[in-house]
XYZ file of C-alpha atoms in Angstrom:
429
model
C 113.029 93.620 81.847
C 109.981 94.485 83.950
C 106.631 94.008 82.235
C 103.764 95.971 83.716
C 100.164 95.882 82.694
C 96.983 97.752 83.635
C 94.087 95.816 85.076
C 90.458 95.980 86.099
C 90.768 96.653 89.778
C 88.456 95.092 92.294
C 87.227 97.878 94.566
C 84.579 98.650 97.224
C 81.307 100.228 96.120
C 79.308 102.820 98.019
C 77.187 99.959 99.390
C 80.133 98.864 101.571
C 80.335 102.101 103.609
C 83.173 104.516 104.530
C 86.463 103.445 102.986
C 88.327 104.156 106.237
C 86.321 101.476 107.987
C 86.866 99.031 105.108
C 90.676 99.143 104.686
C 93.071 97.433 107.081
C 96.830 97.223 107.874
C 98.926 94.338 106.384
C 97.956 90.902 107.610
C 101.334 90.211 109.247
C 101.144 93.026 111.811
C 97.548 92.376 113.020
C 96.727 90.438 116.187
C 93.465 88.832 117.319
C 92.149 91.942 119.177
C 92.843 94.352 116.314
C 91.245 91.903 113.816
C 88.080 91.813 115.936
C 88.061 95.596 116.267
C 88.311 96.089 112.495
C 85.297 93.838 111.885
C 83.356 95.676 114.552
C 83.910 98.909 112.617
C 82.446 97.462 109.456
C 81.399 93.840 108.783
C 82.815 94.300 105.289
C 86.313 95.182 106.417
C 88.840 93.530 104.143
C 90.544 91.805 107.069
C 87.785 89.111 106.761
C 89.368 88.183 103.398
C 92.972 89.039 103.920
C 93.388 87.302 107.349
C 90.677 84.685 107.696
C 92.705 82.944 110.436
C 95.466 84.334 112.741
C 98.883 82.789 112.118
C 97.965 80.420 109.332
C 96.762 76.815 109.538
C 96.922 73.515 107.685
C 93.131 73.466 108.019
C 91.747 75.066 104.914
C 88.280 75.792 106.385
C 89.045 79.443 107.271
C 90.409 80.072 103.766
C 87.341 78.553 102.234
C 85.177 80.768 104.422
C 87.149 83.777 103.029
C 86.448 82.528 99.490
C 82.723 82.135 100.348
C 82.600 85.639 101.797
C 84.304 87.032 98.695
C 81.695 85.343 96.458
C 78.955 86.826 98.568
C 80.371 90.350 98.425
C 80.757 90.138 94.649
C 77.147 88.938 94.231
C 75.876 91.717 96.525
C 78.147 94.272 94.719
C 79.939 95.170 97.981
C 83.027 94.667 95.794
C 82.953 95.264 92.076
C 85.615 95.136 89.265
C 86.189 98.220 87.302
C 84.860 97.973 83.739
C 88.030 99.110 81.955
C 91.757 98.589 82.595
C 93.789 101.129 84.412
C 96.718 101.846 86.719
C 96.111 103.036 90.229
C 98.201 105.934 91.499
C 98.702 105.689 95.248
C 100.079 108.315 97.629
C 100.722 108.198 101.359
C 101.298 111.344 103.349
C 102.662 110.972 106.882
C 104.971 112.146 109.637
C 108.069 110.240 110.847
C 111.110 111.138 112.864
C 109.735 114.638 113.419
C 109.291 115.473 109.701
C 106.516 115.331 107.097
C 106.771 113.016 104.087
C 104.918 112.034 100.941
C 105.525 108.925 98.879
C 103.707 108.286 95.559
C 103.829 105.353 93.236
C 101.366 103.266 91.194
C 99.677 99.927 91.445
C 99.815 97.650 88.373
C 100.046 94.050 87.357
C 103.695 92.876 87.013
C 104.688 89.764 85.145
C 106.116 87.146 87.478
C 109.780 86.296 86.873
C 112.059 83.900 88.814
C 114.660 85.676 90.822
C 117.329 83.962 88.734
C 116.496 86.173 85.778
C 117.621 89.268 87.697
C 114.551 91.327 86.725
C 112.741 91.188 90.052
C 115.100 91.063 92.942
C 114.574 90.162 96.621
C 116.637 91.660 99.370
C 115.955 89.413 102.402
C 115.266 85.804 103.365
C 111.686 84.580 104.033
C 109.871 82.433 106.592
C 108.209 79.215 105.402
C 105.152 79.499 107.704
C 103.991 82.818 106.218
C 104.342 81.435 102.697
C 102.082 78.470 103.424
C 99.465 80.733 104.847
C 99.502 83.090 101.807
C 99.443 80.166 99.358
C 96.351 78.625 101.037
C 94.583 81.994 100.824
C 95.469 82.605 97.144
C 94.539 79.029 96.177
C 91.079 79.235 97.719
C 90.136 82.865 96.814
C 92.038 83.311 93.491
C 92.732 86.898 94.470
C 95.499 89.379 95.327
C 94.035 91.368 98.186
C 97.215 93.314 98.965
C 100.134 94.610 96.917
C 103.845 93.771 96.976
C 105.825 96.918 97.585
C 108.656 97.294 95.067
C 111.223 99.946 94.049
C 112.746 100.879 90.803
C 115.450 103.281 89.575
C 114.159 106.499 87.954
C 117.017 109.010 88.116
C 115.377 111.503 85.773
C 111.994 111.171 87.407
C 110.394 110.560 84.067
C 108.019 107.826 85.352
C 107.229 109.862 88.492
C 106.532 112.916 86.329
C 103.806 111.001 84.425
C 102.049 109.708 87.455
C 102.402 113.016 89.298
C 100.797 114.883 86.365
C 98.038 112.256 86.173
C 97.073 112.684 89.837
C 96.591 116.471 90.033
C 92.833 116.174 90.498
C 90.629 115.006 93.321
C 91.471 111.380 94.293
C 88.982 108.596 93.753
C 89.585 107.470 97.353
C 91.067 109.289 100.366
C 91.103 108.693 104.134
C 93.374 109.202 107.114
C 94.009 106.105 109.270
C 94.452 105.701 113.020
C 98.208 106.261 112.664
C 97.578 109.578 111.021
C 98.712 108.370 107.588
C 96.656 109.812 104.756
C 96.075 107.444 101.828
C 94.966 108.717 98.455
C 94.299 106.816 95.237
C 93.586 107.964 91.660
C 92.487 105.663 88.778
C 94.496 106.228 85.577
C 92.759 105.012 82.409
C 94.280 107.276 79.738
C 95.768 104.730 77.340
C 98.509 106.965 76.009
C 99.827 107.744 79.516
C 99.516 104.132 80.601
C 101.486 102.971 77.535
C 104.202 105.625 78.164
C 104.616 104.441 81.730
C 104.784 100.749 80.574
C 107.398 101.696 77.979
C 109.619 103.497 80.503
C 109.285 100.627 82.936
C 110.326 98.033 80.338
C 114.082 98.616 80.884
C 113.998 98.643 84.713
C 114.698 96.129 87.475
C 112.327 95.911 90.355
C 113.587 95.579 93.994
C 111.134 94.050 96.444
C 110.911 96.354 99.494
C 108.061 94.540 101.311
C 106.157 91.447 100.340
C 108.803 88.734 99.724
C 106.493 86.030 101.060
C 103.668 87.127 98.738
C 105.934 87.231 95.749
C 107.299 83.706 96.376
C 103.754 82.622 96.977
C 102.650 84.033 93.645
C 105.468 82.144 91.852
C 104.284 78.949 93.587
C 100.666 79.614 92.762
C 101.655 80.150 89.044
C 103.110 76.649 89.026
C 100.131 75.216 90.826
C 97.605 76.420 88.224
C 99.800 76.230 85.129
C 98.032 74.319 82.309
C 95.278 73.359 84.591
C 93.035 75.964 86.152
C 94.266 79.068 84.389
C 93.686 79.232 80.638
C 93.975 82.975 80.435
C 97.532 83.317 81.869
C 96.292 85.676 84.579
C 98.351 83.892 87.160
C 101.465 85.012 85.319
C 101.035 88.403 86.959
C 100.858 89.775 90.468
C 99.864 93.252 91.766
C 102.627 95.558 92.896
C 102.936 99.106 94.254
C 105.889 100.552 92.333
C 107.837 103.475 93.812
C 110.898 105.389 92.546
C 113.901 104.506 94.706
C 114.922 108.125 94.596
C 111.671 109.276 96.201
C 112.432 111.503 99.163
C 109.413 110.054 101.032
C 110.942 106.571 101.513
C 111.456 105.903 105.201
C 112.990 102.683 106.603
C 112.720 101.799 110.277
C 114.912 99.191 112.007
C 113.571 95.866 113.169
C 114.871 95.012 116.604
C 115.848 91.548 117.864
C 114.529 89.845 121.018
C 116.537 86.866 122.295
C 114.599 84.440 124.470
C 114.632 80.930 126.051
C 118.392 80.534 126.068
C 119.469 77.757 128.366
C 122.153 79.994 129.821
C 122.773 83.760 129.589
C 125.717 85.490 131.267
C 125.904 89.216 130.579
C 129.559 89.526 131.710
C 130.621 86.570 129.600
C 128.808 88.094 126.527
C 130.527 91.431 127.057
C 133.960 89.702 127.353
C 133.469 87.753 124.123
C 132.131 90.860 122.313
C 135.254 92.684 123.360
C 137.170 90.746 120.691
C 135.273 92.513 117.953
C 133.555 95.527 119.508
C 134.157 98.643 121.558
C 131.965 97.782 124.509
C 130.404 100.625 126.521
C 128.336 99.126 129.321
C 125.915 100.520 131.886
C 124.444 103.316 129.862
C 120.858 104.544 130.323
C 118.406 104.407 127.421
C 119.045 108.076 126.326
C 122.823 107.648 126.130
C 122.520 104.271 124.450
C 120.266 105.698 121.748
C 122.448 108.782 121.248
C 125.474 106.461 120.764
C 123.511 104.416 118.236
C 122.458 107.560 116.330
C 125.977 108.917 116.250
C 127.290 105.587 114.928
C 124.655 105.680 112.122
C 125.682 109.285 111.134
C 129.359 108.250 111.071
C 128.751 105.109 109.026
C 129.862 102.844 111.953
C 128.424 99.412 112.637
C 126.730 99.412 116.077
C 123.819 98.226 118.116
C 122.606 98.438 121.738
C 122.352 95.346 123.973
C 119.663 95.663 126.646
C 119.645 93.159 129.576
C 117.173 94.778 131.950
C 117.637 96.913 135.132
C 118.196 99.966 132.955
C 121.494 98.533 131.603
C 122.114 99.504 127.975
C 125.404 98.442 126.387
C 126.649 100.033 123.231
C 128.553 97.661 120.916
C 130.525 99.382 118.131
C 132.467 97.275 115.683
C 136.190 97.913 115.683
C 137.096 96.643 112.219
C 134.605 95.860 109.446
C 137.189 93.752 107.627
C 136.546 90.858 110.079
C 133.358 90.300 108.094
C 135.358 89.426 104.934
C 136.438 86.134 106.492
C 133.105 85.372 108.140
C 130.955 86.018 105.091
C 133.310 85.490 102.175
C 130.531 84.421 99.825
C 128.520 87.557 100.396
C 128.892 90.810 98.501
C 130.528 93.825 100.171
C 127.203 95.497 100.889
C 125.851 92.395 102.688
C 129.020 91.979 104.725
C 128.782 95.594 105.949
C 125.176 95.636 107.060
C 124.601 96.234 110.790
C 122.208 93.265 110.869
C 124.779 90.990 109.123
C 127.339 91.933 111.782
C 124.830 91.287 114.592
C 123.698 87.941 113.155
C 127.105 86.573 112.248
C 129.384 87.912 114.976
C 127.037 87.950 117.953
C 123.957 85.756 117.465
C 125.702 82.924 115.683
C 129.287 83.079 116.985
C 128.715 84.168 120.628
C 125.111 83.091 121.389
C 125.175 79.931 119.256
C 121.907 80.743 117.455
C 122.330 79.275 113.969
C 120.486 80.296 110.801
C 117.939 77.486 111.051
C 117.082 78.517 114.635
C 116.658 82.137 113.445
C 114.418 81.130 110.546
C 112.193 79.114 112.871
C 112.208 81.828 115.524
C 113.116 79.410 118.224
C 115.328 81.822 120.265
C 114.851 84.933 118.221
C 111.795 87.103 117.458
C 111.454 90.459 115.820
C 109.698 93.795 116.473
C 109.663 97.280 115.058
C 108.855 98.722 118.516
C 111.885 99.378 120.768
C 109.469 99.663 123.708
C 108.105 96.192 122.994
C 111.555 94.712 122.886
C 112.587 96.407 126.174
C 109.377 95.373 127.875
C 109.940 91.712 126.938
C 113.303 91.827 128.764
C 112.030 93.794 131.748
C 109.095 91.364 131.960
C 111.445 88.385 132.118
C 109.972 87.013 128.849
C 113.412 87.385 127.119
C 117.025 87.111 128.048
C 117.951 90.315 126.252
C 117.317 92.400 123.144
C 119.254 94.335 120.538
C 118.234 97.737 119.317
C 119.378 98.438 115.784
C 119.813 101.295 113.319
C 117.760 101.285 110.138
C 119.094 99.799 106.907
C 119.706 102.474 104.239
C 117.757 102.321 100.964
C 120.984 102.306 98.952
C 122.194 99.271 100.939
C 119.015 97.389 100.036
C 119.560 98.182 96.323
C 123.243 97.112 96.407
C 122.510 93.771 98.224
C 119.586 92.916 95.834
C 121.579 93.976 92.730
C 124.403 91.671 93.725
C 122.008 88.689 93.999
C 122.367 88.395 97.792
C 119.700 88.390 100.486
C 119.787 90.042 103.871
C 118.744 88.160 106.975
C 114.948 88.005 107.429
C 113.323 91.042 108.902
C 116.140 93.409 108.031
C 113.964 96.297 106.978
C 110.681 97.854 107.845
C 109.450 100.357 105.188
C 107.156 102.932 106.824
C 104.317 103.352 106.447
C 102.881 100.031 105.345
C 100.578 100.028 102.379
C 96.948 99.867 103.364
C 94.919 96.876 102.223
C 91.584 97.390 100.587
C 91.870 100.411 98.234
C 92.243 98.148 95.154
C 92.585 94.405 94.715
C 92.981 91.988 91.815
C 90.765 89.010 91.031
C 93.249 86.695 89.271
C 90.549 84.703 87.571
C 86.903 83.835 88.118
């Protein structure tokens, strides 16, 4: 099953400055302005390595500049590898949905395995553009700057107990970011404890929560260097943050859908067609629409809100889930019963005519975690409409992955995102 391994983490030294000004959010949620602002805070901010060019490019020059910058920082000891192997216990403390949460896991190397082996399991589809960008970065820098976020089953909390006991002291790094998320990291070098954790993880499957593009990139990178550039076998491993799936601190937000650039859009015709499958409640305001969405979630019903502008929110609640059995016969029960599967299959494909290839290429469909952003796109006439969704449950993610199926892309948003810059992995010199 899963093979984990300690490693000599690449970390910032005191020369670099305040760790808060050095770490950055994940590359895929950063725009041009935020990138510039992070560099203004500290010229050594990791965004210069993690995101050398916005959106990716076939031109390798920005990636080569990142590699050159990395070499310079290593020479100046802005970044330095730890002298001995260890695991890195990582905790995030935050507020969400009016409550306080903590989620604690550990960062380690994990042996790469093809999805077909059923050891490391994806839960959603990926986008090719992002994989090309990450591959170019890994190829030129030979480094994992950020971790893949994965979950594992630990019903008796035996693994969590070990890492929790090992992180009772003062953390090696700690800061609170601009979103009021506190990040803490402890370095664990006790060989006996590390070995116990590795033994307990050896019979577990890992479910990728966030980082599908980076995992598939790591698999491609392994093939790229195999028998050529990597004599040590270091490319057989990738860094992951591993968290118990039973952790009460896991929070999943929905990712909303924005529909744009349709040649024709007729609200009344859409509602009429939706009436075949859904209870349609039109002309609600935002508050009533969101209350209806929340009640459906609590009741286990499949629902979403269609917004078309002019303060018109329409609640669509599925009448009969069995209709999905015929439309997705090849999918497992958990996949067929996801809100996002219902939306994509019944509405976006069947009624709007947006096929899977169109979705993957984001021709008429884009994604956002922010409901306000989705609504503003419609009100600003930059989109035809948008759909507000409920979050996917953690147990649904596990069931879909365990069955070997994949959700539509952007089905989940684990909150908060892991910070980038507390620890990295130099794959080889």
